PDB file of C-alpha atoms in Angstrom:
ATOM      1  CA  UNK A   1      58.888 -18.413 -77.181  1.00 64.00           C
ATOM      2  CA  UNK A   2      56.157 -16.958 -78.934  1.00 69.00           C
ATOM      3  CA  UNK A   3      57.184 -14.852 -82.451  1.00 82.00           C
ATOM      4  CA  UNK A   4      56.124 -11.057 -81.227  1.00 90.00           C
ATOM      5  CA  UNK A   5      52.723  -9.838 -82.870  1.00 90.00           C
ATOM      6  CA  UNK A   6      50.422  -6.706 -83.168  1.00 95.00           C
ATOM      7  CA  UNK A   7      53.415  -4.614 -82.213  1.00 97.00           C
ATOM      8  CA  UNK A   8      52.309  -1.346 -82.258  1.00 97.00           C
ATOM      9  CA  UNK A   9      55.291   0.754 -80.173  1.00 97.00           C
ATOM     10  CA  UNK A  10      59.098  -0.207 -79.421  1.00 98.00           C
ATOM     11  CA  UNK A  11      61.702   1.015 -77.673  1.00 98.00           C
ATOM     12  CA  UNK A  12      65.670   0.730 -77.399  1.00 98.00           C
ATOM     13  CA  UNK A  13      67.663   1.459 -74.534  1.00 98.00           C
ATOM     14  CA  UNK A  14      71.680   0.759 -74.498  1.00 98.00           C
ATOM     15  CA  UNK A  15      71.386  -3.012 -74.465  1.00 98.00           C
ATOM     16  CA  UNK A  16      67.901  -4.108 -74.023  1.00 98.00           C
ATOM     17  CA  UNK A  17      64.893  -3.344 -76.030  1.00 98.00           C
ATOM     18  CA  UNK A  18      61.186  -3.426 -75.521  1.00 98.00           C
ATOM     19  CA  UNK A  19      58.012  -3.808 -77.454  1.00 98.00           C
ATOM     20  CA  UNK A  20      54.251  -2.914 -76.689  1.00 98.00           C
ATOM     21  CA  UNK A  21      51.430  -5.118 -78.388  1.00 97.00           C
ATOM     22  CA  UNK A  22      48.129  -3.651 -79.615  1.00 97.00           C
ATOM     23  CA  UNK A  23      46.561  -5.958 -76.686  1.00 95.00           C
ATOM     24  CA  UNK A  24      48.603  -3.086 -74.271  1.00 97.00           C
ATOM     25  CA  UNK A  25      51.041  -6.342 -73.090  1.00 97.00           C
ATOM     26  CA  UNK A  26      54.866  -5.875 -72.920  1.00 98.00           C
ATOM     27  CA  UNK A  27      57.496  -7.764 -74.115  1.00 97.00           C
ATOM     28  CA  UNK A  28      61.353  -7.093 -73.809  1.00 98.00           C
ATOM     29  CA  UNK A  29      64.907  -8.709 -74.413  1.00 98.00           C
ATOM     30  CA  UNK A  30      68.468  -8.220 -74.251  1.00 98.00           C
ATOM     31  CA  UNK A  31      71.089  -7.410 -71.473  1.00 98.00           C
ATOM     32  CA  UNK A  32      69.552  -7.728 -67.666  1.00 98.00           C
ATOM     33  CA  UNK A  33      71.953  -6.673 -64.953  1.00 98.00           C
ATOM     34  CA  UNK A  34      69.824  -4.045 -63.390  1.00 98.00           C
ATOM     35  CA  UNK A  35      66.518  -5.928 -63.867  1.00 98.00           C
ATOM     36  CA  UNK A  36      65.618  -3.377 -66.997  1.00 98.00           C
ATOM     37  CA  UNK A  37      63.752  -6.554 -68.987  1.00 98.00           C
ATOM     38  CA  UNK A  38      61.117  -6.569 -65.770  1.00 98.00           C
ATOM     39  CA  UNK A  39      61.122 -10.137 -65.313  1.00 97.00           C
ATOM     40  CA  UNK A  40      61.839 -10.181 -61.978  1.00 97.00           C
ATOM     41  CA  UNK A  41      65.454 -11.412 -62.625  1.00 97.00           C
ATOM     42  CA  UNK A  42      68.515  -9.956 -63.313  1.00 98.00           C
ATOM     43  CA  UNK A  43      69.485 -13.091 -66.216  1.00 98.00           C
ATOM     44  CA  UNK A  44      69.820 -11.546 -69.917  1.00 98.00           C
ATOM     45  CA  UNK A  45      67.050 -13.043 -72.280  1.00 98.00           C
ATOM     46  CA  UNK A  46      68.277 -13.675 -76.155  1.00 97.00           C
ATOM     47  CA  UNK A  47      64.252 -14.088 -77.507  1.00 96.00           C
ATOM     48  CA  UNK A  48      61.568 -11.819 -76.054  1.00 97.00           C
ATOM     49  CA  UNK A  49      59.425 -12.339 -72.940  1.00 96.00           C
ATOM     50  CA  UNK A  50      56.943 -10.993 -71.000  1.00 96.00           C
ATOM     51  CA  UNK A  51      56.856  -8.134 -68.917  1.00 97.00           C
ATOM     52  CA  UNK A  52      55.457  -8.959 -65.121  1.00 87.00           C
ATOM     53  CA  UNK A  53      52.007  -8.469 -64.048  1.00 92.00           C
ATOM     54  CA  UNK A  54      51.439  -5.507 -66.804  1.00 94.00           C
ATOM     55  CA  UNK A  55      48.196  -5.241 -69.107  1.00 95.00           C
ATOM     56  CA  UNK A  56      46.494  -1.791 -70.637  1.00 97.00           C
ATOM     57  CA  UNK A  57      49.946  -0.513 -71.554  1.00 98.00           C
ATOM     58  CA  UNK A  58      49.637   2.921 -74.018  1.00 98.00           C
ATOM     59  CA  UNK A  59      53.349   3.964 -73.971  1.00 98.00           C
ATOM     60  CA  UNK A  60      56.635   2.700 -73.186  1.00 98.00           C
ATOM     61  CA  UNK A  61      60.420   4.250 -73.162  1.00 98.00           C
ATOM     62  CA  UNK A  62      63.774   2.836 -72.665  1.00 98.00           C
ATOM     63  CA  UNK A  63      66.654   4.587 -70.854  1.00 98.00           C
ATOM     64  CA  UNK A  64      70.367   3.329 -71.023  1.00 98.00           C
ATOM     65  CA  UNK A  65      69.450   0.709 -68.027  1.00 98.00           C
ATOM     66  CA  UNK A  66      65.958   1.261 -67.358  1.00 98.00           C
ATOM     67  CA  UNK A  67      62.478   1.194 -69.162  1.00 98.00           C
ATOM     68  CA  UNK A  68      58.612   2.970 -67.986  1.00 98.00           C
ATOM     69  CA  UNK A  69      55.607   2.198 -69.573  1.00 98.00           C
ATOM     70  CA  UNK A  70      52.428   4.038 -69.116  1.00 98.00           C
ATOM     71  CA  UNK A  71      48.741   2.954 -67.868  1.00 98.00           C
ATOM     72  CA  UNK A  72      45.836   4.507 -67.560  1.00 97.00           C
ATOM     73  CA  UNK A  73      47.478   7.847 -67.228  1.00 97.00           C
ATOM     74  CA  UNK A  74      50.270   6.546 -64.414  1.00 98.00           C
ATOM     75  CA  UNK A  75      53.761   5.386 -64.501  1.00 98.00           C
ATOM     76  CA  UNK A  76      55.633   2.588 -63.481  1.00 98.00           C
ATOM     77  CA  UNK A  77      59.305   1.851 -64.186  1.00 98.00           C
ATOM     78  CA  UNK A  78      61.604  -0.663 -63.520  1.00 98.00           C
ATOM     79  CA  UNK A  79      65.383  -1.302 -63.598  1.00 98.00           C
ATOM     80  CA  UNK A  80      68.186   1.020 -62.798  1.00 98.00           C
ATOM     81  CA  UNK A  81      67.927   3.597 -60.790  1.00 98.00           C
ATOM     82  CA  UNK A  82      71.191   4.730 -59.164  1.00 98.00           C
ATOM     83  CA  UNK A  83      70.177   8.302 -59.584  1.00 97.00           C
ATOM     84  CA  UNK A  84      66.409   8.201 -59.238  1.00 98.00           C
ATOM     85  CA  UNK A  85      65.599   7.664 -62.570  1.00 98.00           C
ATOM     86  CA  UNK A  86      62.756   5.046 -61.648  1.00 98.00           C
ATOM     87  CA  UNK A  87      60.670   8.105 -59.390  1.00 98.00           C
ATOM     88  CA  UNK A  88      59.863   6.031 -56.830  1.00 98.00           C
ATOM     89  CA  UNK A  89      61.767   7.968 -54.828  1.00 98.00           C
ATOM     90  CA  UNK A  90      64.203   5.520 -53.793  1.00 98.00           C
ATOM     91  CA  UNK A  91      67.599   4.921 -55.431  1.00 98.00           C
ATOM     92  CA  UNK A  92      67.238   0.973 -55.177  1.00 98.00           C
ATOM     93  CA  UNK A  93      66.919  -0.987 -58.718  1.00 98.00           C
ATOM     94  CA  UNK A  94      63.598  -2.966 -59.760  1.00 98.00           C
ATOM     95  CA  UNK A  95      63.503  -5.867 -61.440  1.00 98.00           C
ATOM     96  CA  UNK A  96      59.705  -6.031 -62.008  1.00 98.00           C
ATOM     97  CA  UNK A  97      57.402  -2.834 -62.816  1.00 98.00           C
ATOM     98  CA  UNK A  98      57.218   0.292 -60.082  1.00 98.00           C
ATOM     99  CA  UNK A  99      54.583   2.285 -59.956  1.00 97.00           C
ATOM    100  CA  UNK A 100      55.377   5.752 -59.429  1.00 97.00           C
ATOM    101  CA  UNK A 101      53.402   8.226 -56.873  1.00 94.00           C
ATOM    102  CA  UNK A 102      52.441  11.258 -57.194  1.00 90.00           C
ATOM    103  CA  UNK A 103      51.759  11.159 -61.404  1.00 94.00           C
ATOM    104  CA  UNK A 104      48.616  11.249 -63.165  1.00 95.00           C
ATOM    105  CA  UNK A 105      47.147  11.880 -66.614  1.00 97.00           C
ATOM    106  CA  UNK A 106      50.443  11.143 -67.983  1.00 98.00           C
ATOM    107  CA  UNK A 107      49.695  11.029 -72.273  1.00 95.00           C
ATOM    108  CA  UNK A 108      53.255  10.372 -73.465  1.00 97.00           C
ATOM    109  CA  UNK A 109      56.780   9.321 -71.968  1.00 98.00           C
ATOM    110  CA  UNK A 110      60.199   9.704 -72.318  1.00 98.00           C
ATOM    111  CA  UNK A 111      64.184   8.042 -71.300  1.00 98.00           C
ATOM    112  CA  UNK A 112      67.060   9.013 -71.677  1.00 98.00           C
ATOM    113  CA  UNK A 113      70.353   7.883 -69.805  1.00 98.00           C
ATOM    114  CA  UNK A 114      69.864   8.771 -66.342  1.00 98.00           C
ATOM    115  CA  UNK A 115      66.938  10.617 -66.808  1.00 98.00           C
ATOM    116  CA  UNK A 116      62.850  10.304 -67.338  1.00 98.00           C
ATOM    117  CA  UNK A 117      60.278  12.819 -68.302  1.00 98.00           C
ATOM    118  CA  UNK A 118      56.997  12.401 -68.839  1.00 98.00           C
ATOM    119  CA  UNK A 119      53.967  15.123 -70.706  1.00 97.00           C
ATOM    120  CA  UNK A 120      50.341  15.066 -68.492  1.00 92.00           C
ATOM    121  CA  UNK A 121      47.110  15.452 -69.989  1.00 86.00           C
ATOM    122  CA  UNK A 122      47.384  19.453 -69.376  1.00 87.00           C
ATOM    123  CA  UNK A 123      50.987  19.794 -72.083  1.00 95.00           C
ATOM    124  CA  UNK A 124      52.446  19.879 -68.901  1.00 96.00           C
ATOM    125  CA  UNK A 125      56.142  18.216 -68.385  1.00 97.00           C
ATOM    126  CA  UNK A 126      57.370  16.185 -65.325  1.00 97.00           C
ATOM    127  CA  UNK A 127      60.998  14.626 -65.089  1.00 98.00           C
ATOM    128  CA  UNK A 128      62.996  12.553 -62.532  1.00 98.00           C
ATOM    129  CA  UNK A 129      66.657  11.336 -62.358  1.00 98.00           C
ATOM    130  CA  UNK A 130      70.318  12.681 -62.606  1.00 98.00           C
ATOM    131  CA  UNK A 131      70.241  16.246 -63.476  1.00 97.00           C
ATOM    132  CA  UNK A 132      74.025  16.701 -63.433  1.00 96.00           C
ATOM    133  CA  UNK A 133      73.504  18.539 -67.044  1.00 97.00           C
ATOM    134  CA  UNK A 134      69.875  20.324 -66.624  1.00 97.00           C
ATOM    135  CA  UNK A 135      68.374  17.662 -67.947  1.00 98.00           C
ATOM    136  CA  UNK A 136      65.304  18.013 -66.097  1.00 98.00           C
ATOM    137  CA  UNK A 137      64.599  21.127 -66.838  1.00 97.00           C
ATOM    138  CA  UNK A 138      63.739  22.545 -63.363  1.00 95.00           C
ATOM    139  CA  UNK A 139      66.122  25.248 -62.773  1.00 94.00           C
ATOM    140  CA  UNK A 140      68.591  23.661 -60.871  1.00 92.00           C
ATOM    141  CA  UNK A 141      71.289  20.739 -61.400  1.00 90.00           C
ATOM    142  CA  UNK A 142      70.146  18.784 -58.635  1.00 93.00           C
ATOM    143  CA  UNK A 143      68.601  14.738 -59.585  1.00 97.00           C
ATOM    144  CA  UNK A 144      65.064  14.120 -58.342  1.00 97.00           C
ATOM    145  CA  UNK A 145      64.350  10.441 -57.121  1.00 98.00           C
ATOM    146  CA  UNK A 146      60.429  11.645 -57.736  1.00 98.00           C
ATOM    147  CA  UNK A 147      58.917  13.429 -60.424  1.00 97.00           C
ATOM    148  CA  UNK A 148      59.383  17.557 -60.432  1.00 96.00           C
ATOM    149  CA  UNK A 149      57.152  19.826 -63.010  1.00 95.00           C
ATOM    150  CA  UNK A 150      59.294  21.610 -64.987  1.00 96.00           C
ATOM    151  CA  UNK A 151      57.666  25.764 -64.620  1.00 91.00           C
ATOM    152  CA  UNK A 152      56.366  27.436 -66.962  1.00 86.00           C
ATOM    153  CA  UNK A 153      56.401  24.991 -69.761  1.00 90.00           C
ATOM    154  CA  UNK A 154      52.728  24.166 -71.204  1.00 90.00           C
ATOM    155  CA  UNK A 155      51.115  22.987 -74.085  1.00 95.00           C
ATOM    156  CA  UNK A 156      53.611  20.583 -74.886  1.00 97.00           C
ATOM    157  CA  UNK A 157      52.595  17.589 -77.406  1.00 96.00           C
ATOM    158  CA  UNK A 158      55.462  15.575 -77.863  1.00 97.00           C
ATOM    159  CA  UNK A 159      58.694  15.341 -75.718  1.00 98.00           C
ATOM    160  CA  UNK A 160      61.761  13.323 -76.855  1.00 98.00           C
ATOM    161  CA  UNK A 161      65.506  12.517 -74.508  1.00 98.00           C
ATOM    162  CA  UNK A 162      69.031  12.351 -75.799  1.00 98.00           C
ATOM    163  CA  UNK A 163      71.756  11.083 -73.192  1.00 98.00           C
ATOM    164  CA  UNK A 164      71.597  14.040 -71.265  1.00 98.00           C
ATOM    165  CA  UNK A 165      69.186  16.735 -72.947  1.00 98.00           C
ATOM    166  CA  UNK A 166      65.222  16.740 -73.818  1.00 98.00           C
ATOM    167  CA  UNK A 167      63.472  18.446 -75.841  1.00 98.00           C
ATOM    168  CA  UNK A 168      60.383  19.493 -76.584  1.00 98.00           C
ATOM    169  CA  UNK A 169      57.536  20.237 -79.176  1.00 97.00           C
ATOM    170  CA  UNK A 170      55.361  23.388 -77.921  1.00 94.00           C
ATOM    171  CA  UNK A 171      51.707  24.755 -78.448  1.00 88.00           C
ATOM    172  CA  UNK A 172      53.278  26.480 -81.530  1.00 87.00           C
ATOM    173  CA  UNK A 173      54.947  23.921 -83.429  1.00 93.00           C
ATOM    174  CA  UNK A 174      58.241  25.480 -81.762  1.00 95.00           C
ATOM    175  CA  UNK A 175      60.829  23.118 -80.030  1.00 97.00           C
ATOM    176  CA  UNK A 176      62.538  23.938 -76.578  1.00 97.00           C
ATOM    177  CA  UNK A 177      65.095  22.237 -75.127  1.00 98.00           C
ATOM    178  CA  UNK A 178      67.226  21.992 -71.894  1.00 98.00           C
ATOM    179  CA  UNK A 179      70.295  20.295 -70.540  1.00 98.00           C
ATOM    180  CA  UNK A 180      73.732  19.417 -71.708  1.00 98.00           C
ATOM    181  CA  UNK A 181      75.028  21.067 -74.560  1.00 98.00           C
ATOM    182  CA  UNK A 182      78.633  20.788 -75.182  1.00 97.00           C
ATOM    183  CA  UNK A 183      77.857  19.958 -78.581  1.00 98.00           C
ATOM    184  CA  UNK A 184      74.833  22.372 -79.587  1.00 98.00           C
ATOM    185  CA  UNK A 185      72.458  20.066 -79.312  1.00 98.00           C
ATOM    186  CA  UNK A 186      70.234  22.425 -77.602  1.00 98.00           C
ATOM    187  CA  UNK A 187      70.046  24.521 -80.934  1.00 98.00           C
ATOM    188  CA  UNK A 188      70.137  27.820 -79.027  1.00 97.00           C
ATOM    189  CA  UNK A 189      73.443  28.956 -80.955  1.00 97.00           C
ATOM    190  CA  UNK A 190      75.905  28.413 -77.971  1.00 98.00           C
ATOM    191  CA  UNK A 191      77.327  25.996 -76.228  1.00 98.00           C
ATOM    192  CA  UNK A 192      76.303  26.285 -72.534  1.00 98.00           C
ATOM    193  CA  UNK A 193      74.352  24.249 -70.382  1.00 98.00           C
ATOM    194  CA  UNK A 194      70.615  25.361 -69.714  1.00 97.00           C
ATOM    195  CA  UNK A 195      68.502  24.276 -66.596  1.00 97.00           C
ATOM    196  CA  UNK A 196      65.966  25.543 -67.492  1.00 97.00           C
ATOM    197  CA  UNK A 197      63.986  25.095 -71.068  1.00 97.00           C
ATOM    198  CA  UNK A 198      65.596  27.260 -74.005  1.00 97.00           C
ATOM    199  CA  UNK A 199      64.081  28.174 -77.832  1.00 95.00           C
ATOM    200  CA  UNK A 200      65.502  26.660 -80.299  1.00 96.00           C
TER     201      UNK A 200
END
């Protein structure tokens, strides 16, 4: 195997991680079970290797068991996706890179452990996944197998997912956030749970 060069982005998920080259290829490593290295296998890799069939790669985010990548303004994803967290609208894992319907002008992209969002061109946000928590952000805790535009929210620039929360930089430098909170981490001063997106 080839040493990795021109790195430019990575990504960690639980037990895999993933880079992204200045040339827009990817290359990731690590644990394999749910096809999250995109190989089209499901055998863990010690040294890095290529991603299938992907070129003109801007972005790319690693859940617990599952990793997206953007191009061109789309989404595909691969690995697992017991609770929808790939968008394809399907609960079945991918071992090699699924592009996702629906999803365009996408400028930035996000994973957390059962759960993807994604910001559009507009400061818009999208997620997909479990939503047993709010972690989606749409109102109600019910998972999405296909991406759901969270109301209301604009003007977002950068988006960022713990386990089971996300937050949020908005058009003012402000941060919202939504979804499980047990332990304050939505920095709204309680406790609770929030479906929807709440000021920190």
């Amino acid at each position: 195997q080839l040493p990795l060069e021109n790195i430019v982005h990575i990504a960690a998920g639980d037990r895999h991680t993933c880079a992204l080259s200045s040339r827009g290829t990817v290359r990731c490593w690590g644990r394999n079970e749910f096809g999250q290295l995109g190989d089209g296998t499901r055998l863990d890799q010690t040294s890095a290797i290529a991603v299938s069939g992907l070129s003109g790669v801007t972005a790319v985010a690693a859940g617990a068991f599952h990793t997206c990548v953007v191009i061109a303004g789309e989404v595909s994803c691969w690995g697992w996706n017991d609770y929808g967290q790939i968008g394809d609208g399907t609960t079945t894992d991918r071992t090699i890179p699924t592009k996702i319907n629906g999803l365009s002008g996408v400028i930035a992209i996000t994973a957390g452990t059962v759960h993807t969002c994604a910001i559009t061109s507009g400061g818009g946000v999208s997620c997909w996944g479990r939503n047993l928590n709010g972690q989606l952000g749409n109102g109600v805790p019910k998972s999405r197998t296909t991406p759901t535009a969270i109301r209301g929210l604009s003007g977002i620039s950068a988006i960022a997912a713990g386990a089971y929360h996300t937050c949020a930089i908005t058009s003012g430098g402000g941060v919202s956030c939504w979804g499980r909170n047990i332990d304050g981490q939505l920095g709204d001063g309680s406790t609770l749970n929030s479906n929807n997106p709440v000021q920190v």
